[in-house]
CSV table of C-alpha atoms in Angstrom, one decimal:
chain,number,residue,atom,x,y,z
A,26,GLY,CA,95.3,124.9,81.2
A,27,LYS,CA,97.8,126.4,83.7
A,28,LEU,CA,101.6,126.2,82.9
A,29,ARG,CA,103.8,124.5,85.7
A,30,ILE,CA,107.2,124.7,85.7
A,31,VAL,CA,108.8,121.5,87.0
A,32,TRP,CA,112.8,121.5,87.4
A,33,ASP,CA,114.4,118.1,86.9
A,34,ALA,CA,116.5,118.2,89.9
A,35,ALA,CA,117.5,114.8,89.3
A,36,ALA,CA,119.4,115.3,86.1
A,37,GLU,CA,122.9,114.8,86.0
A,38,TRP,CA,125.8,116.2,85.1
A,39,ALA,CA,129.5,114.8,85.5
A,40,GLY,CA,127.6,111.9,87.6
A,41,THR,CA,126.2,114.6,90.3
A,42,SER,CA,122.7,116.1,90.4
A,43,LEU,CA,121.4,118.4,92.7
A,44,ASN,CA,119.3,116.0,94.5
A,45,SER,CA,121.9,113.6,95.2
A,46,ALA,CA,123.2,116.6,97.3
A,47,LEU,CA,120.2,117.1,99.2
A,48,LEU,CA,118.7,115.1,102.1
A,49,THR,CA,115.0,114.3,101.3
A,50,GLY,CA,114.2,114.7,105.2
A,51,PRO,CA,111.0,113.0,107.2
A,52,ASP,CA,107.6,112.2,105.9
A,53,LEU,CA,105.7,114.8,107.5
A,54,THR,CA,102.9,114.4,105.1
A,55,CYS,CA,99.4,113.4,106.7
A,56,SER,CA,98.0,110.4,106.0
A,57,LEU,CA,95.6,110.8,102.8
A,58,VAL,CA,93.2,107.8,104.4
A,59,ALA,CA,92.8,109.2,107.9
A,60,ILE,CA,92.1,112.9,106.4
A,61,LEU,CA,89.1,111.4,104.6
A,62,LEU,CA,88.1,109.3,107.3
A,63,ARG,CA,87.6,112.4,109.6
A,64,PHE,CA,86.3,114.2,106.5
A,65,ARG,CA,83.1,112.1,106.8
A,66,GLU,CA,82.7,112.4,110.6
A,67,ARG,CA,80.5,115.8,110.7
A,68,ARG,CA,77.7,117.3,109.1
A,69,VAL,CA,79.3,120.3,107.2
A,70,GLY,CA,82.2,119.4,104.9
A,71,LEU,CA,84.9,122.2,104.0
A,72,GLY,CA,87.9,122.2,101.6
A,73,GLY,CA,90.7,124.5,100.3
A,74,ASP,CA,94.0,124.6,98.9
A,75,ILE,CA,97.3,126.6,99.0
A,76,LYS,CA,98.2,128.6,96.0
A,77,GLU,CA,101.6,127.7,94.8
A,78,MET,CA,102.6,126.3,98.0
A,79,PHE,CA,106.1,125.2,97.3
A,80,HIS,CA,106.9,129.0,95.9
A,81,GLN,CA,106.0,130.5,99.1
A,82,VAL,CA,108.9,129.2,100.9
A,83,ARG,CA,112.1,131.0,100.4
A,84,ILE,CA,115.8,129.3,100.3
A,85,ARG,CA,118.8,130.9,102.1
A,86,PRO,CA,120.6,133.1,100.1
A,87,GLU,CA,123.9,131.3,100.2
A,88,ASP,CA,121.9,128.5,98.5
A,89,HIS,CA,120.6,130.4,95.5
A,90,PHE,CA,123.2,129.4,93.1
A,91,SER,CA,122.3,125.8,93.4
A,92,GLN,CA,119.1,126.4,91.3
A,93,CYS,CA,120.6,128.4,88.4
A,94,PHE,CA,119.0,128.0,85.3
A,95,TYR,CA,119.1,129.9,81.7
A,96,TRP,CA,116.3,131.6,80.3
A,97,PHE,CA,115.6,134.6,78.0
A,98,ASP,CA,116.1,138.2,79.0
A,99,GLU,CA,114.0,141.5,77.9
A,100,LYS,CA,116.4,141.7,74.5
A,101,GLY,CA,115.6,137.7,74.0
A,102,GLU,CA,119.2,137.1,74.8
A,103,THR,CA,120.2,133.8,77.0
A,104,ALA,CA,120.9,134.7,80.7
A,105,THR,CA,121.2,133.2,83.9
A,106,TYR,CA,118.6,133.4,86.8
A,107,VAL,CA,118.7,131.8,90.0
A,108,MET,CA,115.4,130.5,91.7
A,109,GLN,CA,115.0,132.1,95.3
A,110,VAL,CA,112.0,129.8,96.4
A,111,MET,CA,111.8,125.9,96.7
A,112,THR,CA,110.9,124.3,93.4
A,113,PHE,CA,108.8,121.3,92.2
A,114,GLY,CA,111.5,118.6,91.6
A,115,ALA,CA,113.8,119.1,94.2
A,116,CYS,CA,113.6,116.0,96.7
A,117,CYS,CA,113.5,118.2,99.9
A,118,SER,CA,110.8,120.3,99.0
A,119,PRO,CA,107.6,118.3,100.1
A,120,SER,CA,109.1,117.8,103.6
A,121,SER,CA,110.6,121.3,104.1
A,122,ALA,CA,107.2,122.9,102.8
A,123,GLN,CA,105.4,120.6,105.3
A,124,PHE,CA,107.8,121.6,108.1
A,125,VAL,CA,107.2,125.5,107.4
A,126,LYS,CA,103.6,125.4,107.1
A,127,ASN,CA,103.3,123.4,110.6
A,128,LYS,CA,105.9,125.5,112.4
A,129,ASN,CA,104.0,128.6,111.2
A,130,ALA,CA,100.6,127.2,112.7
A,131,ARG,CA,102.0,126.3,115.8
A,132,ARG,CA,102.8,129.8,116.7
A,133,PHE,CA,99.4,130.5,117.0
A,134,ALA,CA,98.3,127.1,119.4
A,135,ALA,CA,97.0,129.4,122.3
A,136,THR,CA,94.7,131.9,120.5
A,137,HIS,CA,93.7,129.6,117.6
A,138,PRO,CA,93.8,125.7,118.5
A,139,GLU,CA,91.3,124.2,116.3
A,140,ALA,CA,92.7,126.2,113.0
A,141,VAL,CA,96.1,125.0,114.2
A,142,ASN,CA,94.7,121.3,114.4
A,143,ALA,CA,93.3,121.7,111.1
A,144,ILE,CA,96.7,123.0,109.4
A,145,THR,CA,98.8,120.3,111.1
A,146,ASP,CA,96.2,117.2,111.0
A,147,ALA,CA,93.8,117.9,108.0
A,148,HIS,CA,96.1,119.2,105.1
A,149,TYR,CA,97.1,116.8,102.7
A,150,VAL,CA,100.2,118.3,101.2
A,151,ASP,CA,98.5,121.7,100.0
A,152,ASP,CA,94.9,120.5,100.3
A,153,LEU,CA,92.7,121.0,103.5
A,154,LEU,CA,90.0,118.7,103.9
A,155,ILE,CA,87.9,118.9,107.3
A,156,SER,CA,84.3,118.5,108.7
A,157,VAL,CA,82.6,120.6,111.4
A,158,ASP,CA,78.9,120.5,112.8
A,159,THR,CA,77.7,123.9,111.8
A,160,PRO,CA,78.2,126.3,109.2
A,161,LEU,CA,79.1,128.9,111.4
A,162,GLN,CA,82.1,126.8,113.0
A,163,ALA,CA,83.0,126.1,109.4
A,164,ILE,CA,83.2,130.0,108.3
A,165,GLN,CA,85.0,130.9,111.7
A,166,LEU,CA,87.5,128.0,111.0
A,167,ALA,CA,88.3,129.0,107.3
A,168,LYS,CA,88.7,132.5,108.4
A,169,ASP,CA,91.1,131.5,111.1
A,170,VAL,CA,93.1,129.3,108.9
A,171,GLN,CA,93.2,132.0,106.2
A,172,TYR,CA,94.6,134.3,108.9
A,173,ILE,CA,97.2,131.5,110.0
A,174,HIS,CA,98.5,131.0,106.5
A,175,LYS,CA,98.8,134.5,105.5
A,176,GLN,CA,101.1,135.3,108.4
A,177,GLY,CA,103.7,132.5,107.0
A,178,GLY,CA,103.3,134.0,103.3
A,179,PHE,CA,100.5,131.0,102.2
A,180,HIS,CA,97.5,132.0,100.4
A,181,ILE,CA,94.5,129.4,100.9
A,182,ARG,CA,91.8,129.8,98.5
A,183,ASN,CA,89.0,127.6,96.5
A,184,TRP,CA,86.8,127.2,99.3
A,185,VAL,CA,84.3,124.5,98.6
A,186,SER,CA,81.5,123.5,101.0
A,187,THR,CA,78.4,121.5,101.0
A,188,SER,CA,76.9,124.8,103.0
A,189,ARG,CA,75.8,127.7,100.6
A,190,GLU,CA,75.9,129.6,103.5
A,191,VAL,CA,79.8,129.0,103.9
A,192,ARG,CA,80.7,129.5,100.3
A,193,GLU,CA,79.0,132.8,100.3
A,194,GLN,CA,81.0,134.1,103.5
A,195,LEU,CA,84.2,133.1,102.1
A,196,GLY,CA,83.6,134.7,98.7
A,197,GLU,CA,83.7,131.6,96.3
A,198,GLU,CA,81.7,131.0,93.6
A,199,GLU,CA,79.3,127.5,93.7
A,200,CYS,CA,81.0,124.6,92.8
A,201,ASN,CA,79.3,121.3,92.5
A,202,SER,CA,82.2,119.1,92.9
A,203,ILE,CA,85.5,118.9,93.8
A,204,GLU,CA,88.1,116.2,93.0
A,205,VAL,CA,89.8,114.6,96.2
A,206,VAL,CA,92.6,112.6,94.9
A,207,GLU,CA,96.2,111.8,96.1
A,208,GLY,CA,98.5,114.3,94.2
A,209,LYS,CA,97.2,116.6,91.5
A,210,SER,CA,94.0,117.0,89.4
A,211,GLU,CA,95.8,115.4,86.5
A,212,LYS,CA,94.6,111.9,87.8
A,213,VAL,CA,92.1,110.5,85.6
A,214,LEU,CA,89.9,108.8,88.3
A,215,GLY,CA,89.8,109.8,91.8
A,216,LEU,CA,87.5,110.4,94.5
A,217,TRP,CA,84.7,112.8,93.5
A,218,TRP,CA,82.6,114.8,96.1
A,219,ASP,CA,79.3,116.3,95.2
A,220,THR,CA,78.9,119.2,97.3
A,221,LYS,CA,75.2,119.9,96.4
A,222,ASN,CA,74.2,116.6,97.3
A,223,ASP,CA,76.8,115.9,99.9
A,224,VAL,CA,78.0,112.5,98.4
A,225,PHE,CA,80.7,110.6,97.1
A,226,THR,CA,80.7,109.4,93.3
A,227,PHE,CA,82.7,107.5,91.0
A,228,LYS,CA,83.6,108.6,87.7
A,229,VAL,CA,84.9,105.7,85.2
A,230,ARG,CA,87.0,107.6,82.5
A,231,SER,CA,89.3,106.2,79.9
A,232,PRO,CA,90.8,107.1,76.7
A,233,ALA,CA,89.0,106.8,73.3
A,234,GLU,CA,91.1,103.9,72.3
A,235,ASP,CA,89.4,101.8,75.1
A,236,ALA,CA,86.0,102.2,74.0
A,237,THR,CA,85.9,99.1,72.2
A,238,LEU,CA,87.7,97.4,75.3
A,239,LEU,CA,84.9,98.5,77.8
A,240,ALA,CA,82.2,97.6,75.2
A,241,GLY,CA,83.2,93.9,75.3
A,242,THR,CA,83.9,93.8,71.7
A,243,ARG,CA,87.7,92.8,71.5
A,244,LYS,CA,89.6,90.8,73.8
A,245,PRO,CA,92.1,92.8,76.5
A,246,THR,CA,95.4,92.3,77.2
A,247,LYS,CA,97.4,91.9,81.0
A,248,ARG,CA,98.4,95.5,80.5
A,249,GLU,CA,95.1,96.8,79.7
A,250,VAL,CA,93.4,95.0,82.6
A,251,LEU,CA,96.0,96.5,85.0
A,252,ARG,CA,95.7,99.8,83.4
A,253,LEU,CA,91.9,99.7,84.2
A,254,LEU,CA,92.4,98.6,87.7
A,255,MET,CA,95.0,101.3,88.5
A,256,ARG,CA,92.7,104.0,87.0
A,257,ILE,CA,89.8,103.5,89.8
A,258,PHE,CA,91.4,105.6,92.5
A,259,ASP,CA,89.6,104.1,95.9
A,260,PRO,CA,91.8,104.7,99.2
A,261,LEU,CA,89.0,104.0,101.5
A,262,GLY,CA,87.9,100.8,99.7
A,263,LEU,CA,84.3,101.7,99.2
A,264,VAL,CA,84.2,100.1,95.9
A,265,ALA,CA,86.6,97.1,97.0
A,266,VAL,CA,84.0,94.6,96.3
A,267,LEU,CA,83.9,95.6,92.7
A,268,LEU,CA,87.9,95.8,92.5
A,269,SER,CA,88.6,92.3,94.2
A,270,PRO,CA,87.1,90.3,91.4
A,271,LEU,CA,89.2,91.8,88.8
A,272,LYS,CA,92.5,91.7,91.1
A,273,MET,CA,91.7,87.8,91.3
A,274,LEU,CA,91.4,87.7,87.6
A,275,LEU,CA,94.5,89.4,86.9
A,276,GLN,CA,96.3,86.9,89.2
A,277,GLU,CA,95.0,84.0,87.3
A,278,VAL,CA,96.4,85.8,84.2
A,279,TRP,CA,99.6,86.1,85.5
A,280,ARG,CA,99.8,82.6,86.9
A,281,ALA,CA,99.1,81.2,83.1
A,282,GLY,CA,102.1,83.0,82.2
A,283,ASN,CA,100.5,85.4,79.4
A,284,GLY,CA,103.0,88.5,78.5
A,285,TRP,CA,101.8,91.9,79.1
A,286,ASP,CA,100.4,92.4,75.3
A,287,ASP,CA,98.9,89.1,75.1
A,288,THR,CA,95.2,88.5,75.3
A,289,LEU,CA,93.5,86.9,78.2
A,290,PRO,CA,93.0,83.3,77.6
A,291,ASP,CA,89.5,82.1,76.4
A,292,ASP,CA,88.7,80.5,79.8
A,293,ILE,CA,89.1,83.8,81.7
A,294,ILE,CA,87.0,85.8,79.0
A,295,PRO,CA,83.7,84.9,80.2
A,296,ARG,CA,84.6,86.4,83.7
A,297,TRP,CA,86.1,89.5,82.3
A,298,GLU,CA,82.6,90.0,80.4
A,299,GLU,CA,80.5,89.5,83.5
A,300,TRP,CA,82.7,92.2,85.3
A,301,LEU,CA,82.3,94.7,82.5
A,302,GLN,CA,78.6,94.4,82.8
A,303,VAL,CA,79.0,95.6,86.6
A,304,LEU,CA,81.2,98.5,85.7
A,305,PRO,CA,78.9,101.0,84.4
A,306,LYS,CA,76.8,100.9,87.5
A,307,VAL,CA,79.8,102.4,89.5
A,308,ALA,CA,78.9,105.8,87.8
A,309,ASN,CA,75.4,105.5,89.5
A,310,LEU,CA,76.9,105.1,92.8
A,311,LYS,CA,76.3,107.6,95.4
A,312,ILE,CA,78.0,107.4,98.8
A,313,PRO,CA,77.0,110.1,101.8
A,314,ARG,CA,80.1,111.8,102.7
A,315,GLN,CA,78.9,111.9,106.2
A,316,TYR,CA,78.4,108.7,108.2
A,317,PHE,CA,75.4,109.6,109.9
A,318,ASP,CA,74.0,112.2,112.2
A,319,ARG,CA,75.0,111.4,115.7
A,320,SER,CA,73.4,113.0,118.9
A,321,ALA,CA,75.8,114.0,122.0
A,322,GLU,CA,74.7,111.0,123.8
A,323,ALA,CA,74.8,108.6,121.3
A,324,THR,CA,77.2,105.5,121.7
A,325,THR,CA,79.3,104.6,118.7
A,326,GLN,CA,80.4,101.1,117.8
A,327,LEU,CA,83.1,99.7,115.1
A,328,HIS,CA,82.1,96.5,113.4
A,329,THR,CA,84.8,94.9,111.3
A,330,PHE,CA,84.1,91.5,109.4
A,331,VAL,CA,86.3,89.4,108.0
A,332,ASP,CA,86.5,86.5,105.3
A,333,ALA,CA,88.6,84.5,103.1
A,334,SER,CA,88.4,82.2,100.2
A,335,GLU,CA,91.0,80.3,98.2
A,336,ASN,CA,91.2,83.4,96.0
A,337,GLY,CA,91.6,86.2,98.6
A,338,ILE,CA,90.8,87.9,101.6
A,339,ALA,CA,88.7,90.9,102.8
A,340,ALA,CA,87.9,92.8,105.7
A,341,ALA,CA,85.1,95.7,105.8
A,342,CYS,CA,84.8,98.3,108.9
A,343,TYR,CA,81.6,99.7,109.9
A,344,LEU,CA,80.5,102.6,111.9
A,345,ARG,CA,77.2,101.7,114.0
A,346,SER,CA,75.2,103.9,116.4
A,347,ASN,CA,72.9,102.7,119.1
A,348,ASP,CA,70.2,103.8,117.5
A,349,GLY,CA,70.7,101.1,114.6
A,350,GLN,CA,72.5,103.3,111.8
A,351,CYS,CA,75.0,101.5,110.1
A,352,THR,CA,77.6,102.4,107.0
A,353,LEU,CA,80.8,101.5,105.8
A,354,VAL,CA,84.1,103.3,107.0
A,355,ALA,CA,86.5,101.6,104.9
A,356,GLY,CA,87.3,98.3,103.3
A,357,LYS,CA,90.3,96.4,102.4
A,358,THR,CA,90.9,93.2,100.0
A,359,LYS,CA,94.2,91.3,99.0
A,360,VAL,CA,94.5,88.2,96.5
A,361,ALA,CA,95.9,84.7,97.5
A,362,PRO,CA,99.6,84.4,97.4
A,363,LEU,CA,100.8,82.5,94.4
A,364,ARG,CA,101.7,79.7,96.6
A,365,PHE,CA,98.8,77.5,97.7
A,366,THR,CA,97.7,78.3,101.2
A,367,SER,CA,95.2,76.4,103.0
A,368,ILE,CA,91.5,78.1,103.7
A,369,PRO,CA,92.2,78.2,107.6
A,370,ARG,CA,95.3,80.1,107.0
A,371,MET,CA,93.5,82.3,104.7
A,372,GLU,CA,91.0,82.8,107.2
A,373,LEU,CA,93.7,83.6,109.7
A,374,ASN,CA,95.2,85.9,107.4
A,375,ALA,CA,92.1,87.9,107.0
A,376,ALA,CA,91.4,88.2,110.7
A,377,VAL,CA,95.0,89.9,110.8
A,378,LEU,CA,93.9,91.9,107.9
A,379,GLY,CA,90.8,93.2,109.5
A,380,ALA,CA,92.5,93.6,113.2
A,381,ARG,CA,95.1,96.0,111.7
A,382,LEU,CA,92.1,97.7,109.4
A,383,THR,CA,90.0,98.2,112.7
A,384,ARG,CA,93.1,99.7,114.6
A,385,SER,CA,93.9,102.3,111.8
A,386,VAL,CA,90.3,103.1,111.3
A,387,LYS,CA,90.1,103.7,115.4
A,388,ASP,CA,93.5,105.7,115.5
A,389,ALA,CA,92.3,107.9,112.6
A,390,LEU,CA,88.7,108.8,113.8
A,391,SER,CA,88.5,111.8,116.3
A,392,ILE,CA,85.0,110.7,117.3
A,393,ARG,CA,84.9,108.5,120.5
A,394,ILE,CA,84.8,105.0,120.0
A,395,ASP,CA,82.4,103.2,122.7
A,396,SER,CA,83.2,99.5,121.5
A,397,LYS,CA,84.5,97.5,118.8
A,398,THR,CA,83.4,94.1,117.6
A,399,LEU,CA,85.2,91.9,115.0
A,400,TRP,CA,83.4,89.0,113.1
A,401,THR,CA,84.4,86.2,111.4
A,402,ASP,CA,82.9,82.9,110.0
A,403,SER,CA,85.7,80.8,110.7
A,404,ARG,CA,85.6,78.6,114.0
A,405,ASN,CA,89.1,77.5,113.6
A,406,VAL,CA,90.3,81.2,114.0
A,407,LEU,CA,87.9,81.5,117.4
A,408,PHE,CA,89.4,78.6,118.9
A,409,TRP,CA,93.2,79.6,117.9
A,410,ILE,CA,92.4,83.2,119.3
A,411,ASN,CA,91.3,81.7,122.6
A,412,SER,CA,94.4,79.3,123.0
A,413,ASP,CA,98.0,79.3,123.8
A,414,SER,CA,99.8,80.3,120.4
A,415,ARG,CA,102.7,78.6,121.4
A,416,ARG,CA,100.7,74.9,120.7
A,417,TYR,CA,100.7,75.9,117.1
A,418,SER,CA,103.0,75.8,114.1
A,419,GLN,CA,105.1,79.2,113.6
A,420,TYR,CA,102.9,80.5,110.8
A,421,VAL,CA,99.7,80.3,112.9
A,422,GLY,CA,101.2,81.2,116.4
A,423,HIS,CA,103.0,84.5,115.2
A,424,ARG,CA,99.6,85.5,113.4
A,425,VAL,CA,97.6,84.8,116.6
A,426,ASP,CA,100.1,87.0,118.7
A,427,THR,CA,99.4,90.0,116.2
A,428,LEU,CA,95.8,89.3,116.7
A,429,LEU,CA,95.8,89.6,120.3
A,430,GLU,CA,98.1,92.9,120.2
A,431,CYS,CA,95.7,94.6,118.1
A,432,THR,CA,92.6,93.2,119.8
A,433,ASP,CA,91.2,91.5,122.8
A,434,ALA,CA,90.0,88.1,122.5
A,435,ARG,CA,86.6,88.9,123.7
A,436,GLU,CA,86.1,91.1,120.9
A,437,TRP,CA,85.9,88.4,118.4
A,438,ARG,CA,82.2,86.8,117.4
A,439,TRP,CA,81.2,84.3,114.9
A,440,VAL,CA,79.0,85.0,112.1
A,441,PRO,CA,77.4,82.6,109.3
A,442,SER,CA,79.1,83.2,106.0
A,443,LYS,CA,75.5,84.2,104.5
A,444,LEU,CA,75.5,87.0,107.0
A,445,ASN,CA,78.9,88.3,106.4
A,446,PRO,CA,79.5,91.1,104.0
A,447,ALA,CA,83.1,90.5,103.8
A,448,ASP,CA,82.0,87.4,101.8
A,449,ASP,CA,80.7,89.5,98.9
A,450,ALA,CA,84.6,90.7,98.1
A,451,THR,CA,85.8,87.0,98.3
A,452,LYS,CA,83.6,85.1,96.3
A,453,TRP,CA,82.9,86.2,92.7
A,454,THR,CA,79.5,84.8,91.8
A,455,GLY,CA,78.8,87.4,88.7
A,456,GLU,CA,75.7,88.6,90.6
A,457,MET,CA,77.1,91.7,92.4
A,458,ASP,CA,75.0,94.2,94.0
A,459,VAL,CA,76.8,97.6,93.7
A,460,SER,CA,74.0,99.9,94.6
A,461,SER,CA,74.0,102.6,97.1
A,462,ASN,CA,72.0,100.4,99.5
A,463,CYS,CA,74.0,97.1,98.7
A,464,ARG,CA,74.9,95.1,101.9
A,465,TRP,CA,78.5,96.1,101.2
A,466,LEU,CA,77.9,99.8,101.8
A,467,ARG,CA,75.2,99.6,104.6
A,468,GLY,CA,76.3,96.6,106.4
A,469,PRO,CA,74.5,93.4,107.5
A,470,GLN,CA,70.6,93.5,108.4
A,471,PHE,CA,71.3,92.1,111.7
A,472,LEU,CA,73.4,95.4,112.5
A,473,ARG,CA,70.3,97.8,112.2
A,474,GLU,CA,68.4,95.7,115.0
A,475,CYS,CA,69.0,95.3,118.8
A,476,PRO,CA,72.3,92.9,120.0
A,477,ASP,CA,69.9,90.5,121.3
A,478,LYS,CA,68.9,89.5,117.7
A,479,TRP,CA,72.5,89.1,116.6
A,480,PRO,CA,73.8,85.7,115.5
A,481,ALA,CA,74.5,83.6,118.7
A,482,ASN,CA,78.2,83.4,119.6
A,483,PRO,CA,78.9,79.5,120.2
A,484,VAL,CA,81.7,78.1,122.2
A,485,PRO,CA,84.9,77.7,119.8
A,486,ALA,CA,85.1,73.8,119.0
A,487,PRO,CA,88.6,72.3,119.5
A,488,THR,CA,90.8,71.8,116.3
A,489,SER,CA,93.5,69.8,115.5
A,490,GLU,CA,94.5,72.1,112.5
A,491,GLU,CA,98.0,73.6,112.9
A,492,ILE,CA,99.2,71.5,116.1
A,493,ARG,CA,103.0,72.0,116.4
A,494,SER,CA,104.6,68.5,115.8
A,495,CYS,CA,106.5,67.2,119.0
A,496,PHE,CA,109.4,64.8,118.4
A,497,LEU,CA,110.3,62.5,121.7
A,498,GLY,CA,113.9,61.1,122.0
A,499,ALA,CA,114.6,57.9,123.9
A,500,HIS,CA,118.1,56.9,124.9
A,501,THR,CA,119.2,53.2,126.6
A,502,HIS,CA,122.1,52.9,128.8
A,503,THR,CA,123.5,49.2,128.9
A,504,GLU,CA,126.5,48.1,130.8
A,505,PRO,CA,129.8,46.9,128.4
A,506,ILE,CA,130.4,43.4,128.9
A,507,VAL,CA,134.2,44.0,128.6
A,508,ASP,CA,135.3,46.8,130.8
A,509,THR,CA,137.8,48.7,128.5
A,510,THR,CA,139.4,50.9,131.1
A,511,ARG,CA,141.1,47.7,132.5
A,512,PHE,CA,143.3,47.4,129.1
A,513,SER,CA,146.3,49.7,128.1
A,514,SER,CA,146.9,48.1,125.1
A,515,TRP,CA,144.6,47.8,122.0
A,516,THR,CA,146.0,44.4,121.2
A,517,ARG,CA,145.1,42.8,124.5
A,518,LEU,CA,141.7,44.2,124.4
A,519,VAL,CA,140.8,43.0,121.1
A,520,ARG,CA,142.2,39.5,122.0
A,521,ALA,CA,139.9,39.6,125.4
A,522,VAL,CA,137.0,40.6,123.3
A,523,CYS,CA,137.7,37.6,120.8
A,524,TYR,CA,137.8,35.1,123.7
A,525,VAL,CA,134.4,36.5,125.1
A,526,LYS,CA,132.6,36.4,121.6
A,527,ARG,CA,134.0,32.7,121.2
A,528,PHE,CA,132.7,31.7,124.7
A,529,ILE,CA,129.3,33.3,124.2
A,530,SER,CA,129.2,31.2,120.8
A,531,ASN,CA,130.2,28.0,122.4
A,532,CYS,CA,127.4,28.6,124.9
A,533,LYS,CA,124.6,28.6,122.4
């Protein structure tokens, strides 16, 4: 493998380290999720990476001696050297490298606007991922990006594409797959792109010592369950329907008070074994990279489904064309809080999750979204959205305000639970469909039909759930029998009150 030098700039001497004297700088890294969402928009996918990006940025000569290190000279004796470029390990390197890369690119905004946008908006650290409509556009874009990077001292290479023509023009050998991960290739599991078939696949890899664990021949510990969950890298939530039951199972183990190295309780083992039977199906999963072919005059809609149960919440966002094509864009799941939360409140939290996911997806995509629709099977949520939020408890009121900030009340519709694809991620039945044509990935059947056949949107029925309590105070004023302002002495006042009380008593 390649030898990489990493500098421990956090190492302290006399209580001080190099990183403690450096500013981290702003986070200029583009969102990985946004890049992947845009990467699926068009027909031809294109990727590349910058060679040794940090080492292409020089530092000022007066700062060289802040990066001294010992190494062997030609005679084999120890000598002192200095690094004249940015290093892996310095906390300012990521921000500084991104700033230099973007500043170099913006010099060419007038002559190469598309390439500049690709460099500033489609690079995740040193990796470029973008999609275009034709191979000719991909070739021209790659050459322009290569030219601009070269003017700043960067060298972008390892080009990959779904088009053989693009690979040949860029002089790269045929490559069947590239690992698209957050960080470097040492991640065990990531999102894999099969360039030959232009699909995303998932590869479940595990150390040899986990073979018996995945075979179900021994009970796992809480640590091993969490380790397996974190190995499956799914930034877009494409297999969230598979990971959600494992998150719920892990939370039950947490509630049981098990230690990290304690085996799972016996009552949870059957669910663990059911989940293991579904896991191998992920290896056969093939998800098209491109959402679908779109004509210039086609309209595009965004449909988000939300659902909740006592164990968790889920949201699934789909892209639909006016000719009935539909595919999953992104999904998101969360487990329920450790404290008990009512189902209506969980449904409201799911609606907030879906509204935020919809806004994030719409902001990330570069294609035009003509309309958006959000679907829920909770009539309580629909009634709250169409009511005055001040009538309800703070918990409900704040979340309804959040929903109305992200969406419009007219964009919400009702869907039966049996037609809600988000229901698959919140209710674990043991019979999970993880195929490439499953409802979670393709969306419900009615979205592939004309809108006249969609579920009817009933008028939300009034509900008394979460109505804010009102307290009414009453005050009665009565005139005193004895006017205390006429007395200047406490003794005389007491004597007069006693005479009055005795008179009243005698009258009875």
